[in-house]
PDB file of C-alpha atoms in Angstrom:
ATOM      1  CA  UNK A1336       0.000   0.000   0.000  1.00 37.00           C
ATOM      2  CA  UNK A1337       1.275   3.434  -0.891  1.00 37.00           C
ATOM      3  CA  UNK A1338       0.752   5.898   1.963  1.00 38.00           C
ATOM      4  CA  UNK A1339       1.179   9.519   0.993  1.00 38.00           C
ATOM      5  CA  UNK A1340       0.870  11.809   4.008  1.00 42.00           C
ATOM      6  CA  UNK A1341      -0.959  15.067   3.538  1.00 47.00           C
ATOM      7  CA  UNK A1342       1.502  17.895   3.863  1.00 46.00           C
ATOM      8  CA  UNK A1343       0.698  21.355   5.220  1.00 49.00           C
ATOM      9  CA  UNK A1344       0.121  20.033   8.795  1.00 47.00           C
ATOM     10  CA  UNK A1345      -0.717  23.497  10.152  1.00 51.00           C
ATOM     11  CA  UNK A1346      -3.506  23.818   7.643  1.00 53.00           C
ATOM     12  CA  UNK A1347      -4.960  20.414   8.545  1.00 49.00           C
ATOM     13  CA  UNK A1348      -4.623  21.093  12.294  1.00 49.00           C
ATOM     14  CA  UNK A1349      -6.365  24.452  12.013  1.00 52.00           C
ATOM     15  CA  UNK A1350      -9.265  22.887  10.124  1.00 51.00           C
ATOM     16  CA  UNK A1351      -9.485  20.045  12.652  1.00 51.00           C
ATOM     17  CA  UNK A1352      -9.580  22.543  15.535  1.00 49.00           C
ATOM     18  CA  UNK A1353     -12.343  24.471  13.766  1.00 49.00           C
ATOM     19  CA  UNK A1354     -14.304  21.247  13.404  1.00 49.00           C
ATOM     20  CA  UNK A1355     -13.829  20.289  17.064  1.00 47.00           C
ATOM     21  CA  UNK A1356     -14.809  23.707  18.405  1.00 47.00           C
ATOM     22  CA  UNK A1357     -17.859  23.971  16.196  1.00 45.00           C
ATOM     23  CA  UNK A1358     -19.142  20.612  17.465  1.00 46.00           C
ATOM     24  CA  UNK A1359     -18.765  21.604  21.095  1.00 45.00           C
ATOM     25  CA  UNK A1360     -22.220  23.178  21.368  1.00 47.00           C
ATOM     26  CA  UNK A1361     -24.797  20.501  22.265  1.00 51.00           C
ATOM     27  CA  UNK A1362     -28.313  20.217  20.927  1.00 52.00           C
ATOM     28  CA  UNK A1363     -27.763  21.976  17.619  1.00 61.00           C
ATOM     29  CA  UNK A1364     -29.333  20.775  14.387  1.00 74.00           C
ATOM     30  CA  UNK A1365     -27.030  19.642  11.606  1.00 85.00           C
ATOM     31  CA  UNK A1366     -26.404  22.284   8.965  1.00 94.00           C
ATOM     32  CA  UNK A1367     -27.594  21.317   5.497  1.00 97.00           C
ATOM     33  CA  UNK A1368     -25.324  21.910   2.507  1.00 98.00           C
ATOM     34  CA  UNK A1369     -26.750  21.370  -0.975  1.00 98.00           C
ATOM     35  CA  UNK A1370     -24.260  19.822  -3.383  1.00 98.00           C
ATOM     36  CA  UNK A1371     -24.643  19.564  -7.156  1.00 96.00           C
ATOM     37  CA  UNK A1372     -22.422  16.683  -8.243  1.00 94.00           C
ATOM     38  CA  UNK A1373     -21.674  15.193 -11.629  1.00 88.00           C
ATOM     39  CA  UNK A1374     -22.867  11.600 -11.323  1.00 83.00           C
ATOM     40  CA  UNK A1375     -19.773  10.127 -12.968  1.00 78.00           C
ATOM     41  CA  UNK A1376     -17.278  12.590 -11.427  1.00 85.00           C
ATOM     42  CA  UNK A1377     -14.656  11.985  -8.762  1.00 90.00           C
ATOM     43  CA  UNK A1378     -16.497  14.176  -6.246  1.00 93.00           C
ATOM     44  CA  UNK A1379     -19.004  11.326  -5.958  1.00 93.00           C
ATOM     45  CA  UNK A1380     -16.120   9.070  -4.884  1.00 93.00           C
ATOM     46  CA  UNK A1381     -15.165  11.467  -2.104  1.00 95.00           C
ATOM     47  CA  UNK A1382     -18.775  11.781  -0.950  1.00 96.00           C
ATOM     48  CA  UNK A1383     -19.101   7.984  -0.813  1.00 94.00           C
ATOM     49  CA  UNK A1384     -16.005   7.825   1.389  1.00 95.00           C
ATOM     50  CA  UNK A1385     -17.443  10.557   3.607  1.00 96.00           C
ATOM     51  CA  UNK A1386     -20.694   8.690   4.111  1.00 95.00           C
ATOM     52  CA  UNK A1387     -19.039   5.292   4.543  1.00 93.00           C
ATOM     53  CA  UNK A1388     -16.821   6.757   7.254  1.00 93.00           C
ATOM     54  CA  UNK A1389     -19.593   8.753   8.928  1.00 96.00           C
ATOM     55  CA  UNK A1390     -17.584  11.925   8.404  1.00 97.00           C
ATOM     56  CA  UNK A1391     -20.675  13.980   7.562  1.00 97.00           C
ATOM     57  CA  UNK A1392     -22.274  13.110  10.901  1.00 97.00           C
ATOM     58  CA  UNK A1393     -18.979  13.772  12.672  1.00 96.00           C
ATOM     59  CA  UNK A1394     -18.919  17.232  11.072  1.00 96.00           C
ATOM     60  CA  UNK A1395     -22.567  17.779  12.050  1.00 97.00           C
ATOM     61  CA  UNK A1396     -23.509  18.323   8.413  1.00 97.00           C
ATOM     62  CA  UNK A1397     -26.439  17.079   6.368  1.00 97.00           C
ATOM     63  CA  UNK A1398     -25.387  16.717   2.735  1.00 97.00           C
ATOM     64  CA  UNK A1399     -28.212  17.139   0.239  1.00 97.00           C
ATOM     65  CA  UNK A1400     -26.742  15.768  -2.999  1.00 96.00           C
ATOM     66  CA  UNK A1401     -28.231  16.334  -6.453  1.00 95.00           C
ATOM     67  CA  UNK A1402     -26.622  14.160  -9.141  1.00 93.00           C
ATOM     68  CA  UNK A1403     -26.321  15.907 -12.485  1.00 90.00           C
ATOM     69  CA  UNK A1404     -25.304  14.822 -15.960  1.00 83.00           C
ATOM     70  CA  UNK A1405     -22.563  17.377 -16.621  1.00 83.00           C
ATOM     71  CA  UNK A1406     -20.378  20.082 -15.055  1.00 83.00           C
ATOM     72  CA  UNK A1407     -22.369  22.713 -16.940  1.00 88.00           C
ATOM     73  CA  UNK A1408     -25.538  21.584 -15.177  1.00 92.00           C
ATOM     74  CA  UNK A1409     -23.782  22.170 -11.859  1.00 93.00           C
ATOM     75  CA  UNK A1410     -22.865  25.708 -12.842  1.00 94.00           C
ATOM     76  CA  UNK A1411     -26.478  26.414 -13.761  1.00 95.00           C
ATOM     77  CA  UNK A1412     -27.682  24.999 -10.437  1.00 95.00           C
ATOM     78  CA  UNK A1413     -25.267  27.157  -8.462  1.00 96.00           C
ATOM     79  CA  UNK A1414     -26.072  30.346 -10.354  1.00 94.00           C
ATOM     80  CA  UNK A1415     -29.820  29.663  -9.992  1.00 94.00           C
ATOM     81  CA  UNK A1416     -29.496  29.264  -6.226  1.00 95.00           C
ATOM     82  CA  UNK A1417     -30.395  25.561  -6.334  1.00 96.00           C
ATOM     83  CA  UNK A1418     -27.019  24.403  -4.969  1.00 97.00           C
ATOM     84  CA  UNK A1419     -24.583  25.716  -2.386  1.00 98.00           C
ATOM     85  CA  UNK A1420     -21.389  24.011  -3.583  1.00 98.00           C
ATOM     86  CA  UNK A1421     -20.236  22.527  -6.883  1.00 97.00           C
ATOM     87  CA  UNK A1422     -16.903  21.545  -8.417  1.00 96.00           C
ATOM     88  CA  UNK A1423     -15.462  23.843 -11.059  1.00 94.00           C
ATOM     89  CA  UNK A1424     -12.236  25.709 -11.869  1.00 93.00           C
ATOM     90  CA  UNK A1425     -10.785  29.040 -10.796  1.00 95.00           C
ATOM     91  CA  UNK A1426     -10.783  30.225 -14.402  1.00 93.00           C
ATOM     92  CA  UNK A1427     -14.587  30.087 -14.530  1.00 93.00           C
ATOM     93  CA  UNK A1428     -14.890  31.569 -11.036  1.00 96.00           C
ATOM     94  CA  UNK A1429     -12.710  34.539 -11.959  1.00 95.00           C
ATOM     95  CA  UNK A1430     -14.680  35.132 -15.135  1.00 93.00           C
ATOM     96  CA  UNK A1431     -17.993  34.994 -13.266  1.00 94.00           C
ATOM     97  CA  UNK A1432     -16.681  37.455 -10.678  1.00 95.00           C
ATOM     98  CA  UNK A1433     -15.771  39.944 -13.390  1.00 92.00           C
ATOM     99  CA  UNK A1434     -19.283  39.566 -14.774  1.00 91.00           C
ATOM    100  CA  UNK A1435     -20.786  40.315 -11.363  1.00 93.00           C
ATOM    101  CA  UNK A1436     -21.305  36.938  -9.666  1.00 94.00           C
ATOM    102  CA  UNK A1437     -19.182  36.868  -6.518  1.00 95.00           C
ATOM    103  CA  UNK A1438     -18.261  33.204  -6.476  1.00 97.00           C
ATOM    104  CA  UNK A1439     -15.182  31.858  -4.739  1.00 98.00           C
ATOM    105  CA  UNK A1440     -12.980  28.754  -5.008  1.00 98.00           C
ATOM    106  CA  UNK A1441     -11.269  26.356  -2.600  1.00 97.00           C
ATOM    107  CA  UNK A1442      -8.834  23.694  -3.960  1.00 97.00           C
ATOM    108  CA  UNK A1443     -10.118  20.157  -4.503  1.00 97.00           C
ATOM    109  CA  UNK A1444      -7.585  18.526  -6.833  1.00 96.00           C
ATOM    110  CA  UNK A1445      -4.448  19.279  -8.821  1.00 95.00           C
ATOM    111  CA  UNK A1446      -4.870  16.162 -10.978  1.00 93.00           C
ATOM    112  CA  UNK A1447      -4.453  17.149 -14.607  1.00 92.00           C
ATOM    113  CA  UNK A1448      -4.486  15.351 -17.919  1.00 92.00           C
ATOM    114  CA  UNK A1449      -1.581  14.018 -19.907  1.00 96.00           C
ATOM    115  CA  UNK A1450      -0.452  13.325 -23.435  1.00 98.00           C
ATOM    116  CA  UNK A1451      -0.801   9.562 -23.832  1.00 98.00           C
ATOM    117  CA  UNK A1452       0.702   7.301 -26.498  1.00 98.00           C
ATOM    118  CA  UNK A1453       0.678   3.532 -27.088  1.00 97.00           C
ATOM    119  CA  UNK A1454       3.491   1.647 -25.384  1.00 95.00           C
ATOM    120  CA  UNK A1455       5.104   0.886 -28.756  1.00 96.00           C
ATOM    121  CA  UNK A1456       4.863   4.464 -30.052  1.00 97.00           C
ATOM    122  CA  UNK A1457       8.054   5.969 -31.493  1.00 97.00           C
ATOM    123  CA  UNK A1458       7.172   9.330 -29.899  1.00 98.00           C
ATOM    124  CA  UNK A1459       9.602  10.132 -27.074  1.00 97.00           C
ATOM    125  CA  UNK A1460       9.140  13.857 -26.404  1.00 97.00           C
ATOM    126  CA  UNK A1461       6.456  16.490 -26.886  1.00 97.00           C
ATOM    127  CA  UNK A1462       8.392  17.843 -29.849  1.00 97.00           C
ATOM    128  CA  UNK A1463       7.668  14.533 -31.605  1.00 97.00           C
ATOM    129  CA  UNK A1464       3.988  15.553 -31.818  1.00 98.00           C
ATOM    130  CA  UNK A1465       4.898  17.740 -34.775  1.00 96.00           C
ATOM    131  CA  UNK A1466       3.326  16.304 -37.912  1.00 97.00           C
ATOM    132  CA  UNK A1467       1.300  13.760 -35.917  1.00 97.00           C
ATOM    133  CA  UNK A1468      -2.414  13.250 -35.291  1.00 98.00           C
ATOM    134  CA  UNK A1469      -3.354  14.420 -31.783  1.00 98.00           C
ATOM    135  CA  UNK A1470      -6.770  13.870 -30.212  1.00 97.00           C
ATOM    136  CA  UNK A1471      -7.850  16.500 -27.690  1.00 97.00           C
ATOM    137  CA  UNK A1472     -10.592  15.768 -25.177  1.00 93.00           C
ATOM    138  CA  UNK A1473     -12.692  18.745 -24.122  1.00 84.00           C
ATOM    139  CA  UNK A1474     -12.545  21.095 -27.097  1.00 86.00           C
ATOM    140  CA  UNK A1475     -10.527  23.975 -28.474  1.00 89.00           C
ATOM    141  CA  UNK A1476     -10.416  26.014 -25.248  1.00 86.00           C
ATOM    142  CA  UNK A1477      -9.728  23.141 -22.871  1.00 89.00           C
ATOM    143  CA  UNK A1478      -7.224  24.411 -20.292  1.00 90.00           C
ATOM    144  CA  UNK A1479      -4.783  21.517 -20.623  1.00 93.00           C
ATOM    145  CA  UNK A1480      -4.751  21.953 -24.399  1.00 95.00           C
ATOM    146  CA  UNK A1481      -4.072  25.681 -24.089  1.00 94.00           C
ATOM    147  CA  UNK A1482      -1.279  25.093 -21.584  1.00 95.00           C
ATOM    148  CA  UNK A1483       0.283  22.479 -23.881  1.00 96.00           C
ATOM    149  CA  UNK A1484       0.156  24.930 -26.792  1.00 96.00           C
ATOM    150  CA  UNK A1485       1.790  27.634 -24.683  1.00 95.00           C
ATOM    151  CA  UNK A1486       4.591  25.283 -23.656  1.00 96.00           C
ATOM    152  CA  UNK A1487       5.267  24.135 -27.231  1.00 96.00           C
ATOM    153  CA  UNK A1488       5.318  27.713 -28.525  1.00 95.00           C
ATOM    154  CA  UNK A1489       8.286  28.265 -26.198  1.00 95.00           C
ATOM    155  CA  UNK A1490      10.112  25.749 -28.412  1.00 95.00           C
ATOM    156  CA  UNK A1491       8.884  27.322 -31.635  1.00 96.00           C
ATOM    157  CA  UNK A1492       6.194  24.716 -32.312  1.00 96.00           C
ATOM    158  CA  UNK A1493       2.610  25.761 -33.054  1.00 95.00           C
ATOM    159  CA  UNK A1494       0.680  22.560 -32.486  1.00 96.00           C
ATOM    160  CA  UNK A1495      -2.529  23.947 -33.989  1.00 94.00           C
ATOM    161  CA  UNK A1496      -0.822  24.203 -37.370  1.00 95.00           C
ATOM    162  CA  UNK A1497       2.118  21.805 -36.972  1.00 97.00           C
ATOM    163  CA  UNK A1498      -0.013  18.799 -35.995  1.00 97.00           C
ATOM    164  CA  UNK A1499      -3.356  17.355 -37.077  1.00 97.00           C
ATOM    165  CA  UNK A1500      -5.765  18.117 -34.233  1.00 97.00           C
ATOM    166  CA  UNK A1501      -8.988  16.184 -33.624  1.00 96.00           C
ATOM    167  CA  UNK A1502     -11.377  17.434 -30.923  1.00 96.00           C
ATOM    168  CA  UNK A1503     -13.951  15.270 -29.205  1.00 93.00           C
ATOM    169  CA  UNK A1504     -15.691  14.380 -25.969  1.00 90.00           C
ATOM    170  CA  UNK A1505     -13.241  12.770 -23.511  1.00 91.00           C
ATOM    171  CA  UNK A1506     -14.808   9.258 -23.669  1.00 90.00           C
ATOM    172  CA  UNK A1507     -14.742   9.354 -27.478  1.00 94.00           C
ATOM    173  CA  UNK A1508     -11.098  10.468 -27.618  1.00 96.00           C
ATOM    174  CA  UNK A1509     -10.146   7.685 -25.196  1.00 95.00           C
ATOM    175  CA  UNK A1510     -11.974   5.107 -27.326  1.00 96.00           C
ATOM    176  CA  UNK A1511     -10.341   6.386 -30.527  1.00 97.00           C
ATOM    177  CA  UNK A1512      -6.934   6.218 -28.852  1.00 97.00           C
ATOM    178  CA  UNK A1513      -7.527   2.576 -27.884  1.00 96.00           C
ATOM    179  CA  UNK A1514      -8.559   1.821 -31.466  1.00 96.00           C
ATOM    180  CA  UNK A1515      -5.280   3.271 -32.756  1.00 96.00           C
ATOM    181  CA  UNK A1516      -6.942   6.063 -34.723  1.00 97.00           C
ATOM    182  CA  UNK A1517      -4.467   8.725 -33.549  1.00 97.00           C
ATOM    183  CA  UNK A1518      -0.795   8.971 -32.707  1.00 98.00           C
ATOM    184  CA  UNK A1519      -1.386  10.584 -29.310  1.00 98.00           C
ATOM    185  CA  UNK A1520      -4.193  11.937 -27.168  1.00 98.00           C
ATOM    186  CA  UNK A1521      -4.563  14.655 -24.563  1.00 98.00           C
ATOM    187  CA  UNK A1522      -7.371  13.891 -22.160  1.00 95.00           C
ATOM    188  CA  UNK A1523      -8.734  14.341 -18.634  1.00 92.00           C
ATOM    189  CA  UNK A1524      -6.781  12.539 -15.934  1.00 92.00           C
ATOM    190  CA  UNK A1525      -9.283   9.738 -15.312  1.00 89.00           C
ATOM    191  CA  UNK A1526      -9.379   8.796 -19.016  1.00 92.00           C
ATOM    192  CA  UNK A1527      -5.589   8.894 -19.063  1.00 94.00           C
ATOM    193  CA  UNK A1528      -5.634   6.517 -16.101  1.00 91.00           C
ATOM    194  CA  UNK A1529      -7.802   4.107 -18.116  1.00 90.00           C
ATOM    195  CA  UNK A1530      -5.314   4.179 -20.980  1.00 94.00           C
ATOM    196  CA  UNK A1531      -2.384   3.806 -18.604  1.00 92.00           C
ATOM    197  CA  UNK A1532      -3.941   0.684 -17.082  1.00 89.00           C
ATOM    198  CA  UNK A1533      -4.333  -0.737 -20.603  1.00 91.00           C
ATOM    199  CA  UNK A1534      -0.669  -0.361 -21.470  1.00 93.00           C
ATOM    200  CA  UNK A1535      -0.401   3.194 -22.760  1.00 97.00           C
ATOM    201  CA  UNK A1536       2.362   5.429 -21.476  1.00 96.00           C
ATOM    202  CA  UNK A1537       2.467   9.085 -20.532  1.00 96.00           C
ATOM    203  CA  UNK A1538       4.461  11.131 -23.018  1.00 97.00           C
ATOM    204  CA  UNK A1539       4.097  14.025 -20.581  1.00 96.00           C
ATOM    205  CA  UNK A1540       1.732  15.050 -17.836  1.00 95.00           C
ATOM    206  CA  UNK A1541       0.403  18.612 -17.959  1.00 95.00           C
ATOM    207  CA  UNK A1542       1.684  19.121 -14.407  1.00 94.00           C
ATOM    208  CA  UNK A1543       5.200  18.505 -15.745  1.00 94.00           C
ATOM    209  CA  UNK A1544       5.055  21.496 -18.093  1.00 95.00           C
ATOM    210  CA  UNK A1545       3.697  23.999 -15.548  1.00 96.00           C
ATOM    211  CA  UNK A1546       7.125  24.978 -14.149  1.00 96.00           C
ATOM    212  CA  UNK A1547       8.177  25.987 -17.680  1.00 95.00           C
ATOM    213  CA  UNK A1548       5.148  28.298 -17.737  1.00 96.00           C
ATOM    214  CA  UNK A1549       6.081  29.943 -14.436  1.00 96.00           C
ATOM    215  CA  UNK A1550       4.271  27.864 -11.798  1.00 96.00           C
ATOM    216  CA  UNK A1551       6.273  26.918  -8.706  1.00 96.00           C
ATOM    217  CA  UNK A1552       4.301  23.831  -7.739  1.00 94.00           C
ATOM    218  CA  UNK A1553       1.244  21.673  -8.331  1.00 93.00           C
ATOM    219  CA  UNK A1554      -1.770  23.871  -9.062  1.00 95.00           C
ATOM    220  CA  UNK A1555      -5.303  22.836  -8.159  1.00 96.00           C
ATOM    221  CA  UNK A1556      -7.248  23.388 -11.340  1.00 91.00           C
ATOM    222  CA  UNK A1557     -10.509  22.114  -9.811  1.00 95.00           C
ATOM    223  CA  UNK A1558     -12.061  23.193  -6.541  1.00 96.00           C
ATOM    224  CA  UNK A1559     -15.174  23.568  -4.447  1.00 98.00           C
ATOM    225  CA  UNK A1560     -17.044  26.623  -5.688  1.00 98.00           C
ATOM    226  CA  UNK A1561     -19.668  28.561  -3.757  1.00 98.00           C
ATOM    227  CA  UNK A1562     -21.139  32.030  -3.466  1.00 97.00           C
ATOM    228  CA  UNK A1563     -19.136  34.531  -1.425  1.00 96.00           C
ATOM    229  CA  UNK A1564     -22.183  35.920   0.396  1.00 96.00           C
ATOM    230  CA  UNK A1565     -23.448  32.415   1.233  1.00 97.00           C
ATOM    231  CA  UNK A1566     -20.012  31.550   2.650  1.00 97.00           C
ATOM    232  CA  UNK A1567     -20.035  34.711   4.777  1.00 96.00           C
ATOM    233  CA  UNK A1568     -23.310  33.709   6.430  1.00 96.00           C
ATOM    234  CA  UNK A1569     -22.330  30.036   6.732  1.00 96.00           C
ATOM    235  CA  UNK A1570     -18.659  30.449   7.586  1.00 95.00           C
ATOM    236  CA  UNK A1571     -18.665  27.825  10.332  1.00 95.00           C
ATOM    237  CA  UNK A1572     -20.446  25.256   8.151  1.00 96.00           C
ATOM    238  CA  UNK A1573     -18.022  25.923   5.287  1.00 96.00           C
ATOM    239  CA  UNK A1574     -15.050  25.397   7.621  1.00 95.00           C
ATOM    240  CA  UNK A1575     -16.550  22.113   8.826  1.00 95.00           C
ATOM    241  CA  UNK A1576     -17.223  21.054   5.232  1.00 96.00           C
ATOM    242  CA  UNK A1577     -13.604  21.713   4.259  1.00 95.00           C
ATOM    243  CA  UNK A1578     -12.304  19.901   7.363  1.00 94.00           C
ATOM    244  CA  UNK A1579     -14.577  16.953   6.544  1.00 96.00           C
ATOM    245  CA  UNK A1580     -13.373  16.706   2.935  1.00 96.00           C
ATOM    246  CA  UNK A1581      -9.755  16.841   4.035  1.00 95.00           C
ATOM    247  CA  UNK A1582     -10.387  13.941   6.413  1.00 96.00           C
ATOM    248  CA  UNK A1583     -11.961  12.032   3.535  1.00 96.00           C
ATOM    249  CA  UNK A1584      -8.901  12.669   1.379  1.00 96.00           C
ATOM    250  CA  UNK A1585      -6.646  11.508   4.216  1.00 95.00           C
ATOM    251  CA  UNK A1586      -8.695   8.318   4.395  1.00 95.00           C
ATOM    252  CA  UNK A1587      -8.368   7.760   0.648  1.00 96.00           C
ATOM    253  CA  UNK A1588      -4.615   8.344   0.914  1.00 95.00           C
ATOM    254  CA  UNK A1589      -4.005   5.850   3.708  1.00 94.00           C
ATOM    255  CA  UNK A1590      -6.615   3.144   3.159  1.00 94.00           C
ATOM    256  CA  UNK A1591      -6.833   0.862   0.161  1.00 91.00           C
ATOM    257  CA  UNK A1592      -9.872  -0.720   1.832  1.00 91.00           C
ATOM    258  CA  UNK A1593     -11.699   2.606   1.501  1.00 93.00           C
ATOM    259  CA  UNK A1594     -11.156   2.335  -2.254  1.00 93.00           C
ATOM    260  CA  UNK A1595     -12.666  -1.130  -2.316  1.00 89.00           C
ATOM    261  CA  UNK A1596     -15.884   0.360  -0.922  1.00 88.00           C
ATOM    262  CA  UNK A1597     -16.138   3.055  -3.613  1.00 90.00           C
ATOM    263  CA  UNK A1598     -14.889   0.855  -6.479  1.00 90.00           C
ATOM    264  CA  UNK A1599     -18.371   0.441  -8.033  1.00 91.00           C
ATOM    265  CA  UNK A1600     -18.659   4.220  -8.426  1.00 90.00           C
ATOM    266  CA  UNK A1601     -15.429   4.400 -10.416  1.00 89.00           C
ATOM    267  CA  UNK A1602     -16.721   1.992 -13.050  1.00 85.00           C
ATOM    268  CA  UNK A1603     -13.406   0.131 -12.827  1.00 84.00           C
ATOM    269  CA  UNK A1604     -14.010  -3.594 -13.240  1.00 80.00           C
ATOM    270  CA  UNK A1605     -10.290  -4.190 -13.721  1.00 84.00           C
ATOM    271  CA  UNK A1606      -8.173  -4.034 -10.512  1.00 88.00           C
ATOM    272  CA  UNK A1607      -5.360  -2.459 -12.542  1.00 87.00           C
ATOM    273  CA  UNK A1608      -7.607   0.456 -13.542  1.00 88.00           C
ATOM    274  CA  UNK A1609      -8.796   0.918  -9.952  1.00 91.00           C
ATOM    275  CA  UNK A1610      -5.190   1.003  -8.756  1.00 91.00           C
ATOM    276  CA  UNK A1611      -4.289   3.622 -11.369  1.00 90.00           C
ATOM    277  CA  UNK A1612      -7.336   5.707 -10.419  1.00 91.00           C
ATOM    278  CA  UNK A1613      -6.309   5.455  -6.770  1.00 93.00           C
ATOM    279  CA  UNK A1614      -2.701   6.451  -7.388  1.00 92.00           C
ATOM    280  CA  UNK A1615      -3.544   9.381  -9.668  1.00 92.00           C
ATOM    281  CA  UNK A1616      -6.264  10.610  -7.295  1.00 93.00           C
ATOM    282  CA  UNK A1617      -3.783  10.543  -4.431  1.00 94.00           C
ATOM    283  CA  UNK A1618      -1.190  12.398  -6.490  1.00 93.00           C
ATOM    284  CA  UNK A1619      -3.735  15.153  -7.119  1.00 94.00           C
ATOM    285  CA  UNK A1620      -4.630  15.900  -3.490  1.00 95.00           C
ATOM    286  CA  UNK A1621      -3.733  19.560  -2.714  1.00 94.00           C
ATOM    287  CA  UNK A1622      -0.760  19.889  -0.389  1.00 92.00           C
ATOM    288  CA  UNK A1623       0.103  23.589  -0.591  1.00 94.00           C
ATOM    289  CA  UNK A1624      -1.068  26.752   1.108  1.00 94.00           C
ATOM    290  CA  UNK A1625      -3.857  28.795  -0.462  1.00 95.00           C
ATOM    291  CA  UNK A1626      -1.413  31.685  -0.867  1.00 94.00           C
ATOM    292  CA  UNK A1627       0.916  29.540  -2.992  1.00 96.00           C
ATOM    293  CA  UNK A1628      -1.973  28.056  -4.968  1.00 96.00           C
ATOM    294  CA  UNK A1629      -3.337  31.518  -5.731  1.00 97.00           C
ATOM    295  CA  UNK A1630       0.060  32.908  -6.746  1.00 97.00           C
ATOM    296  CA  UNK A1631       0.569  30.148  -9.323  1.00 97.00           C
ATOM    297  CA  UNK A1632      -3.021  30.451 -10.545  1.00 97.00           C
ATOM    298  CA  UNK A1633      -2.345  34.131 -11.294  1.00 97.00           C
ATOM    299  CA  UNK A1634       0.693  33.182 -13.369  1.00 96.00           C
ATOM    300  CA  UNK A1635      -1.157  30.497 -15.316  1.00 96.00           C
ATOM    301  CA  UNK A1636      -4.207  32.722 -15.774  1.00 95.00           C
ATOM    302  CA  UNK A1637      -2.050  35.168 -17.763  1.00 94.00           C
ATOM    303  CA  UNK A1638      -0.774  32.315 -19.926  1.00 94.00           C
ATOM    304  CA  UNK A1639      -4.300  31.070 -20.565  1.00 92.00           C
ATOM    305  CA  UNK A1640      -5.621  34.574 -21.227  1.00 91.00           C
ATOM    306  CA  UNK A1641      -2.936  35.130 -23.851  1.00 90.00           C
ATOM    307  CA  UNK A1642      -3.620  31.847 -25.656  1.00 90.00           C
ATOM    308  CA  UNK A1643      -7.384  31.527 -25.165  1.00 88.00           C
ATOM    309  CA  UNK A1644      -8.366  35.192 -25.353  1.00 87.00           C
ATOM    310  CA  UNK A1645     -11.765  36.630 -24.425  1.00 84.00           C
ATOM    311  CA  UNK A1646     -13.572  33.438 -25.418  1.00 82.00           C
ATOM    312  CA  UNK A1647     -11.910  31.797 -22.437  1.00 85.00           C
ATOM    313  CA  UNK A1648     -11.437  34.468 -19.767  1.00 83.00           C
ATOM    314  CA  UNK A1649     -13.859  37.217 -20.724  1.00 82.00           C
ATOM    315  CA  UNK A1650     -12.831  40.859 -20.320  1.00 85.00           C
ATOM    316  CA  UNK A1651     -10.271  40.411 -17.508  1.00 86.00           C
ATOM    317  CA  UNK A1652      -6.578  39.896 -18.264  1.00 87.00           C
ATOM    318  CA  UNK A1653      -5.815  39.077 -14.599  1.00 94.00           C
ATOM    319  CA  UNK A1654      -7.240  36.643 -12.056  1.00 96.00           C
ATOM    320  CA  UNK A1655      -9.936  38.488 -10.138  1.00 95.00           C
ATOM    321  CA  UNK A1656      -9.104  39.259  -6.467  1.00 93.00           C
ATOM    322  CA  UNK A1657     -11.204  37.116  -4.167  1.00 94.00           C
ATOM    323  CA  UNK A1658     -11.273  34.162  -6.544  1.00 97.00           C
ATOM    324  CA  UNK A1659      -9.628  31.968  -3.888  1.00 97.00           C
ATOM    325  CA  UNK A1660     -11.395  31.408  -0.570  1.00 97.00           C
ATOM    326  CA  UNK A1661      -9.290  31.698   2.583  1.00 90.00           C
ATOM    327  CA  UNK A1662     -11.132  29.482   5.029  1.00 75.00           C
ATOM    328  CA  UNK A1663      -8.842  29.592   8.066  1.00 65.00           C
ATOM    329  CA  UNK A1664      -6.239  32.231   9.067  1.00 59.00           C
ATOM    330  CA  UNK A1665      -2.875  31.122   7.713  1.00 60.00           C
ATOM    331  CA  UNK A1666      -4.498  28.620   5.321  1.00 74.00           C
TER     332      UNK A1666
END
């Protein structure tokens, strides 16, 4: 068993103390938090671990979960006031803030996609993508795709014109890759994990190119997103929610048995795929301070704004102040 300890002990201790203090008052009713969750997303794995371990009851929280078909449906639910917390990215949060919706973001995962190739592929470096057929999951303004383009432009390679690009939904790109219909694919981390378990290899993970773009560490692209005003009036419940999710992540880091319980939700019938899911999930658990996360997000936002333009970031060239939520002093 691979046991990766969660770093940032001060951050974890502060959240644990908040949880303990908030549970000290007897006779209080559990606070309800409405969650809009993509049915097939990894947040559902975390929630299953929370419930299996009784962590929601320990945090004195009642989790009202609505399962949705897509991330876009979650955004609609949040903006309509039908959900309190969803998963999304700081890029969208910043854009919404500029447009007037004061949303805020707290890190959930730094797991990113990768460029995958068959084990027997002659491609050895990213430069070898030149002249090849590359499948991209998520579309033309997918963040990983934009970051890959920015990195290759540093080496004088314009992948949009120097390679044959095929866009498609992530499951379709993964299926086409398995069928050998492309030389390489760039996809979301869980689809990359499927390919990895079936013998593909990582030409490069997106996290590996971030230092070349100015980031100093792993950046959480996805986080818990909620309304700033709601958080202000439910500050204690938000702190308990964050403490609860961190305990769930700690459980999923240290216990392979916890993964056995949530295996059906992953859709992994093959133990090798489940193991790869587990390892990649663990690798993506945030381990840095919010200050460091936010600093790197500002750097990468500028890179994305330059490549993706207004279609991606809207009218703001900089990450909007307040995009990141600071739950506990010193977090």
